[in-house]
Amino acid sequence: MNPVVTALDLPLGSADGSVELLQDLYGGAEPLISARVFMLDNGSPPAPPFEALKVEAKCLTGPRFWTYVHALSTAMASVLRPDDGAVAHLQHLTLGATPALLRALPRRPTIALVHGTDLLCATSNATQRQVLRQSAHWATAIVVPTPAMADGLRDMVPDLDVAKVEHIPWGIPDQLLQQLPRPCRSSDEPFRLLYAGRLTAEKGVAALAAACADISAMTLSIAAPVHEYARFAE
């Protein structure tokens, strides 16, 4: 029995923060949690525990989205065993994998994670706003990384049962950082800033780089997916 079933409708091998989290929890030779993990087929054999779904015509909007969700759900249900998934882990509150997983495992408790992309997507896309509202109501528990994100979710879903929303911060808590010894730094040593993450427009890295360019004795380093960095450098 696999205690968790989860899915992400991105191709296997995609560079994305959600994929990194998926790998951290469920990937590797000794995963933290045993699970069946579904992603979209990319033409290459998946490495366990990942399983490929050969579903095409991915989209986000309108009737074609719900046709795509039905295809995803049917593909997952066809290979799931009756004892799979004591819990369904919803990687997002939007996009296709979440409503598909809810349909494939309709009677399981569900834990959902909220990402900033969920709120952005639901703000700009009426179909995904509907998905977010449905998913938030169906989820047994919802994890948010920041209080601001919880506020944004409540704005989107005014009748949400807030008792099932849990705030689990991301990153390293400030109180732990304050306990670490700080290295001595000479006055003439450049200030160093590291940005690690994706370089999509909503991250605001262009504004950060422009601001840093006006500061003397400062070094900005960027750790990001290669293809995004190449476009950003242009």
GROMACS .gro file of C-alpha atoms in nm:
model
  234
    1MET     CA    1   0.000   0.000   0.000
    2ASN     CA    2   0.118   0.351  -0.083
    3PRO     CA    3  -0.009   0.591   0.185
    4VAL     CA    4  -0.008   0.894  -0.048
    5VAL     CA    5  -0.116   0.955  -0.405
    6THR     CA    6  -0.021   1.283  -0.567
    7ALA     CA    7   0.000   1.433  -0.913
    8LEU     CA    8   0.140   1.732  -1.096
    9ASP     CA    9   0.042   1.803  -1.456
   10LEU     CA   10   0.386   1.902  -1.573
   11PRO     CA   11   0.608   1.683  -1.792
   12LEU     CA   12   0.857   1.464  -1.609
   13GLY     CA   13   1.187   1.646  -1.571
   14SER     CA   14   1.038   1.995  -1.572
   15ALA     CA   15   1.227   2.273  -1.392
   16ASP     CA   16   0.979   2.416  -1.144
   17GLY     CA   17   0.953   2.485  -0.773
   18SER     CA   18   0.661   2.245  -0.744
   19VAL     CA   19   0.872   1.970  -0.902
   20GLU     CA   20   1.155   2.040  -0.657
   21LEU     CA   21   0.913   1.999  -0.367
   22LEU     CA   22   0.781   1.681  -0.522
   23GLN     CA   23   1.135   1.545  -0.548
   24ASP     CA   24   1.218   1.645  -0.190
   25LEU     CA   25   0.916   1.463  -0.046
   26TYR     CA   26   0.876   1.162  -0.270
   27GLY     CA   27   1.183   1.121  -0.493
   28GLY     CA   28   1.523   0.958  -0.459
   29ALA     CA   29   1.636   0.615  -0.351
   30GLU     CA   30   1.502   0.667   0.002
   31PRO     CA   31   1.201   0.900  -0.022
   32LEU     CA   32   1.071   1.071   0.290
   33ILE     CA   33   0.719   0.948   0.211
   34SER     CA   34   0.612   0.644   0.012
   35ALA     CA   35   0.373   0.750  -0.263
   36ARG     CA   36   0.243   0.703  -0.613
   37VAL     CA   37   0.345   1.016  -0.799
   38PHE     CA   38   0.194   1.101  -1.137
   39MET     CA   39   0.328   1.350  -1.389
   40LEU     CA   40   0.284   1.398  -1.763
   41ASP     CA   41   0.475   1.178  -2.006
   42ASN     CA   42   0.781   1.338  -2.167
   43GLY     CA   43   0.876   1.047  -2.390
   44SER     CA   44   1.139   0.906  -2.150
   45PRO     CA   45   1.096   0.620  -1.902
   46PRO     CA   46   1.015   0.768  -1.558
   47ALA     CA   47   1.231   0.691  -1.256
   48PRO     CA   48   1.042   0.542  -0.960
   49PRO     CA   49   0.828   0.647  -0.784
   50PHE     CA   50   0.721   0.874  -1.069
   51GLU     CA   51   0.466   0.743  -1.317
   52ALA     CA   52   0.392   0.895  -1.657
   53LEU     CA   53   0.043   0.985  -1.775
   54LYS     CA   54   0.009   0.992  -2.153
   55VAL     CA   55  -0.252   1.266  -2.172
   56GLU     CA   56  -0.239   1.537  -2.434
   57ALA     CA   57  -0.427   1.860  -2.508
   58LYS     CA   58  -0.332   2.029  -2.182
   59CYS     CA   59  -0.505   2.363  -2.136
   60LEU     CA   60  -0.628   2.593  -1.860
   61THR     CA   61  -0.951   2.749  -1.979
   62GLY     CA   62  -1.308   2.662  -2.070
   63PRO     CA   63  -1.471   2.333  -2.173
   64ARG     CA   64  -1.147   2.191  -2.315
   65PHE     CA   65  -0.991   2.218  -1.969
   66TRP     CA   66  -1.259   1.994  -1.819
   67THR     CA   67  -1.211   1.745  -2.105
   68TYR     CA   68  -0.840   1.743  -2.019
   69VAL     CA   69  -0.919   1.692  -1.647
   70HIS     CA   70  -1.144   1.397  -1.732
   71ALA     CA   71  -0.865   1.239  -1.937
   72LEU     CA   72  -0.617   1.286  -1.651
   73SER     CA   73  -0.856   1.143  -1.396
   74THR     CA   74  -0.938   0.842  -1.614
   75ALA     CA   75  -0.568   0.771  -1.672
   76MET     CA   76  -0.494   0.776  -1.298
   77ALA     CA   77  -0.800   0.574  -1.197
   78SER     CA   78  -0.712   0.304  -1.451
   79VAL     CA   79  -0.384   0.220  -1.274
   80LEU     CA   80  -0.464   0.294  -0.909
   81ARG     CA   81  -0.528   0.002  -0.675
   82PRO     CA   82  -0.812   0.000  -0.422
   83ASP     CA   83  -0.568   0.032  -0.130
   84ASP     CA   84  -0.364   0.317  -0.281
   85GLY     CA   85  -0.377   0.651  -0.113
   86ALA     CA   86  -0.485   0.681   0.246
   87VAL     CA   87  -0.432   1.052   0.168
   88ALA     CA   88  -0.436   1.246  -0.158
   89HIS     CA   89  -0.179   1.526  -0.168
   90LEU     CA   90  -0.296   1.814  -0.386
   91GLN     CA   91   0.016   1.992  -0.506
   92HIS     CA   92  -0.187   2.300  -0.600
   93LEU     CA   93  -0.537   2.436  -0.558
   94THR     CA   94  -0.551   2.512  -0.930
   95LEU     CA   95  -0.434   2.355  -1.260
   96GLY     CA   96  -0.546   2.019  -1.396
   97ALA     CA   97  -0.395   1.758  -1.167
   98THR     CA   98  -0.588   1.870  -0.859
   99PRO     CA   99  -0.946   1.829  -0.989
  100ALA     CA  100  -0.834   1.512  -1.169
  101LEU     CA  101  -0.694   1.361  -0.848
  102LEU     CA  102  -1.008   1.456  -0.654
  103ARG     CA  103  -1.214   1.270  -0.914
  104ALA     CA  104  -0.986   0.967  -0.925
  105LEU     CA  105  -0.989   0.935  -0.541
  106PRO     CA  106  -1.324   1.087  -0.440
  107ARG     CA  107  -1.343   0.946  -0.087
  108ARG     CA  108  -0.990   1.011   0.041
  109PRO     CA  109  -0.882   1.278   0.289
  110THR     CA  110  -0.685   1.545   0.104
  111ILE     CA  111  -0.402   1.779   0.202
  112ALA     CA  112  -0.356   2.077  -0.030
  113LEU     CA  113  -0.061   2.315  -0.064
  114VAL     CA  114  -0.116   2.673  -0.173
  115HIS     CA  115   0.139   2.833  -0.404
  116GLY     CA  116   0.155   3.193  -0.516
  117THR     CA  117   0.091   3.072  -0.870
  118ASP     CA  118  -0.248   2.937  -0.757
  119LEU     CA  119  -0.367   3.280  -0.648
  120LEU     CA  120  -0.217   3.450  -0.955
  121CYS     CA  121  -0.373   3.197  -1.189
  122ALA     CA  122  -0.713   3.218  -1.021
  123THR     CA  123  -0.705   3.598  -1.031
  124SER     CA  124  -0.652   3.611  -1.407
  125ASN     CA  125  -0.842   3.299  -1.522
  126ALA     CA  126  -1.211   3.239  -1.451
  127THR     CA  127  -1.183   2.862  -1.502
  128GLN     CA  128  -0.897   2.834  -1.257
  129ARG     CA  129  -1.081   3.054  -1.009
  130GLN     CA  130  -1.359   2.796  -1.018
  131VAL     CA  131  -1.103   2.516  -0.969
  132LEU     CA  132  -0.947   2.693  -0.671
  133ARG     CA  133  -1.282   2.745  -0.502
  134GLN     CA  134  -1.392   2.386  -0.558
  135SER     CA  135  -1.058   2.246  -0.444
  136ALA     CA  136  -1.051   2.463  -0.132
  137HIS     CA  137  -1.394   2.336  -0.030
  138TRP     CA  138  -1.311   1.971  -0.102
  139ALA     CA  139  -0.970   1.973   0.069
  140THR     CA  140  -0.956   1.827   0.421
  141ALA     CA  141  -0.661   2.048   0.516
  142ILE     CA  142  -0.493   2.339   0.337
  143VAL     CA  143  -0.132   2.442   0.404
  144VAL     CA  144  -0.023   2.802   0.338
  145PRO     CA  145   0.338   2.923   0.371
  146THR     CA  146   0.254   3.286   0.462
  147PRO     CA  147  -0.030   3.468   0.641
  148ALA     CA  148  -0.063   3.694   0.335
  149MET     CA  149  -0.133   3.390   0.120
  150ALA     CA  150  -0.400   3.278   0.366
  151ASP     CA  151  -0.558   3.623   0.338
  152GLY     CA  152  -0.550   3.597  -0.042
  153LEU     CA  153  -0.716   3.257  -0.026
  154ARG     CA  154  -0.992   3.388   0.200
  155ASP     CA  155  -1.050   3.676  -0.040
  156MET     CA  156  -1.095   3.423  -0.322
  157VAL     CA  157  -1.311   3.188  -0.113
  158PRO     CA  158  -1.510   3.402   0.135
  159ASP     CA  159  -1.705   3.105   0.273
  160LEU     CA  160  -1.394   2.893   0.329
  161ASP     CA  161  -1.378   2.699   0.658
  162VAL     CA  162  -1.070   2.871   0.803
  163ALA     CA  163  -1.032   2.599   1.067
  164LYS     CA  164  -0.878   2.370   0.806
  165VAL     CA  165  -0.615   2.626   0.698
  166GLU     CA  166  -0.272   2.565   0.852
  167HIS     CA  167   0.018   2.810   0.834
  168ILE     CA  168   0.350   2.629   0.791
  169PRO     CA  169   0.624   2.882   0.707
  170TRP     CA  170   0.873   2.818   0.430
  171GLY     CA  171   1.244   2.878   0.463
  172ILE     CA  172   1.438   2.909   0.788
  173PRO     CA  173   1.261   3.079   1.081
  174ASP     CA  174   1.415   3.411   1.184
  175GLN     CA  175   1.467   3.295   1.541
  176LEU     CA  176   1.695   3.015   1.418
  177LEU     CA  177   1.894   3.251   1.198
  178GLN     CA  178   1.946   3.483   1.493
  179GLN     CA  179   2.116   3.202   1.684
  180LEU     CA  180   2.378   3.142   1.412
  181PRO     CA  181   2.721   3.302   1.457
  182ARG     CA  182   2.770   3.588   1.212
  183PRO     CA  183   3.105   3.593   1.030
  184CYS     CA  184   3.315   3.903   1.064
  185ARG     CA  185   3.302   4.123   0.756
  186SER     CA  186   3.545   4.399   0.676
  187SER     CA  187   3.408   4.738   0.578
  188ASP     CA  188   3.559   4.720   0.227
  189GLU     CA  189   3.420   4.372   0.149
  190PRO     CA  190   3.144   4.377  -0.116
  191PHE     CA  191   2.792   4.302  -0.001
  192ARG     CA  192   2.679   3.974  -0.160
  193LEU     CA  193   2.317   3.889  -0.243
  194LEU     CA  194   2.202   3.554  -0.379
  195TYR     CA  195   1.871   3.511  -0.562
  196ALA     CA  196   1.774   3.144  -0.600
  197GLY     CA  197   1.460   3.054  -0.791
  198ARG     CA  198   1.273   3.092  -1.114
  199LEU     CA  199   1.297   3.408  -1.322
  200THR     CA  200   0.937   3.440  -1.432
  201ALA     CA  201   0.792   3.792  -1.449
  202GLU     CA  202   0.596   3.781  -1.123
  203LYS     CA  203   0.916   3.716  -0.923
  204GLY     CA  204   1.032   4.075  -0.981
  205VAL     CA  205   1.397   3.985  -1.041
  206ALA     CA  206   1.437   4.249  -1.314
  207ALA     CA  207   1.347   4.520  -1.061
  208LEU     CA  208   1.587   4.364  -0.809
  209ALA     CA  209   1.872   4.359  -1.062
  210ALA     CA  210   1.805   4.721  -1.162
  211ALA     CA  211   1.809   4.831  -0.799
  212CYS     CA  212   2.132   4.641  -0.730
  213ALA     CA  213   2.300   4.800  -1.033
  214ASP     CA  214   2.279   5.138  -0.859
  215ILE     CA  215   2.450   5.014  -0.543
  216SER     CA  216   2.828   5.027  -0.535
  217ALA     CA  217   3.036   4.748  -0.381
  218MET     CA  218   2.763   4.491  -0.424
  219THR     CA  219   2.754   4.152  -0.599
  220LEU     CA  220   2.427   3.993  -0.709
  221SER     CA  221   2.438   3.621  -0.789
  222ILE     CA  222   2.151   3.434  -0.953
  223ALA     CA  223   2.084   3.060  -0.931
  224ALA     CA  224   1.803   2.976  -1.171
  225PRO     CA  225   1.705   2.729  -1.445
  226VAL     CA  226   1.954   2.760  -1.732
  227HIS     CA  227   1.699   2.843  -2.002
  228GLU     CA  228   1.536   3.113  -1.790
  229TYR     CA  229   1.873   3.265  -1.702
  230ALA     CA  230   1.974   3.279  -2.067
  231ARG     CA  231   1.659   3.474  -2.153
  232PHE     CA  232   1.702   3.698  -1.848
  233ALA     CA  233   2.065   3.779  -1.939
  234GLU     CA  234   1.956   3.905  -2.280
   0.00000   0.00000   0.00000
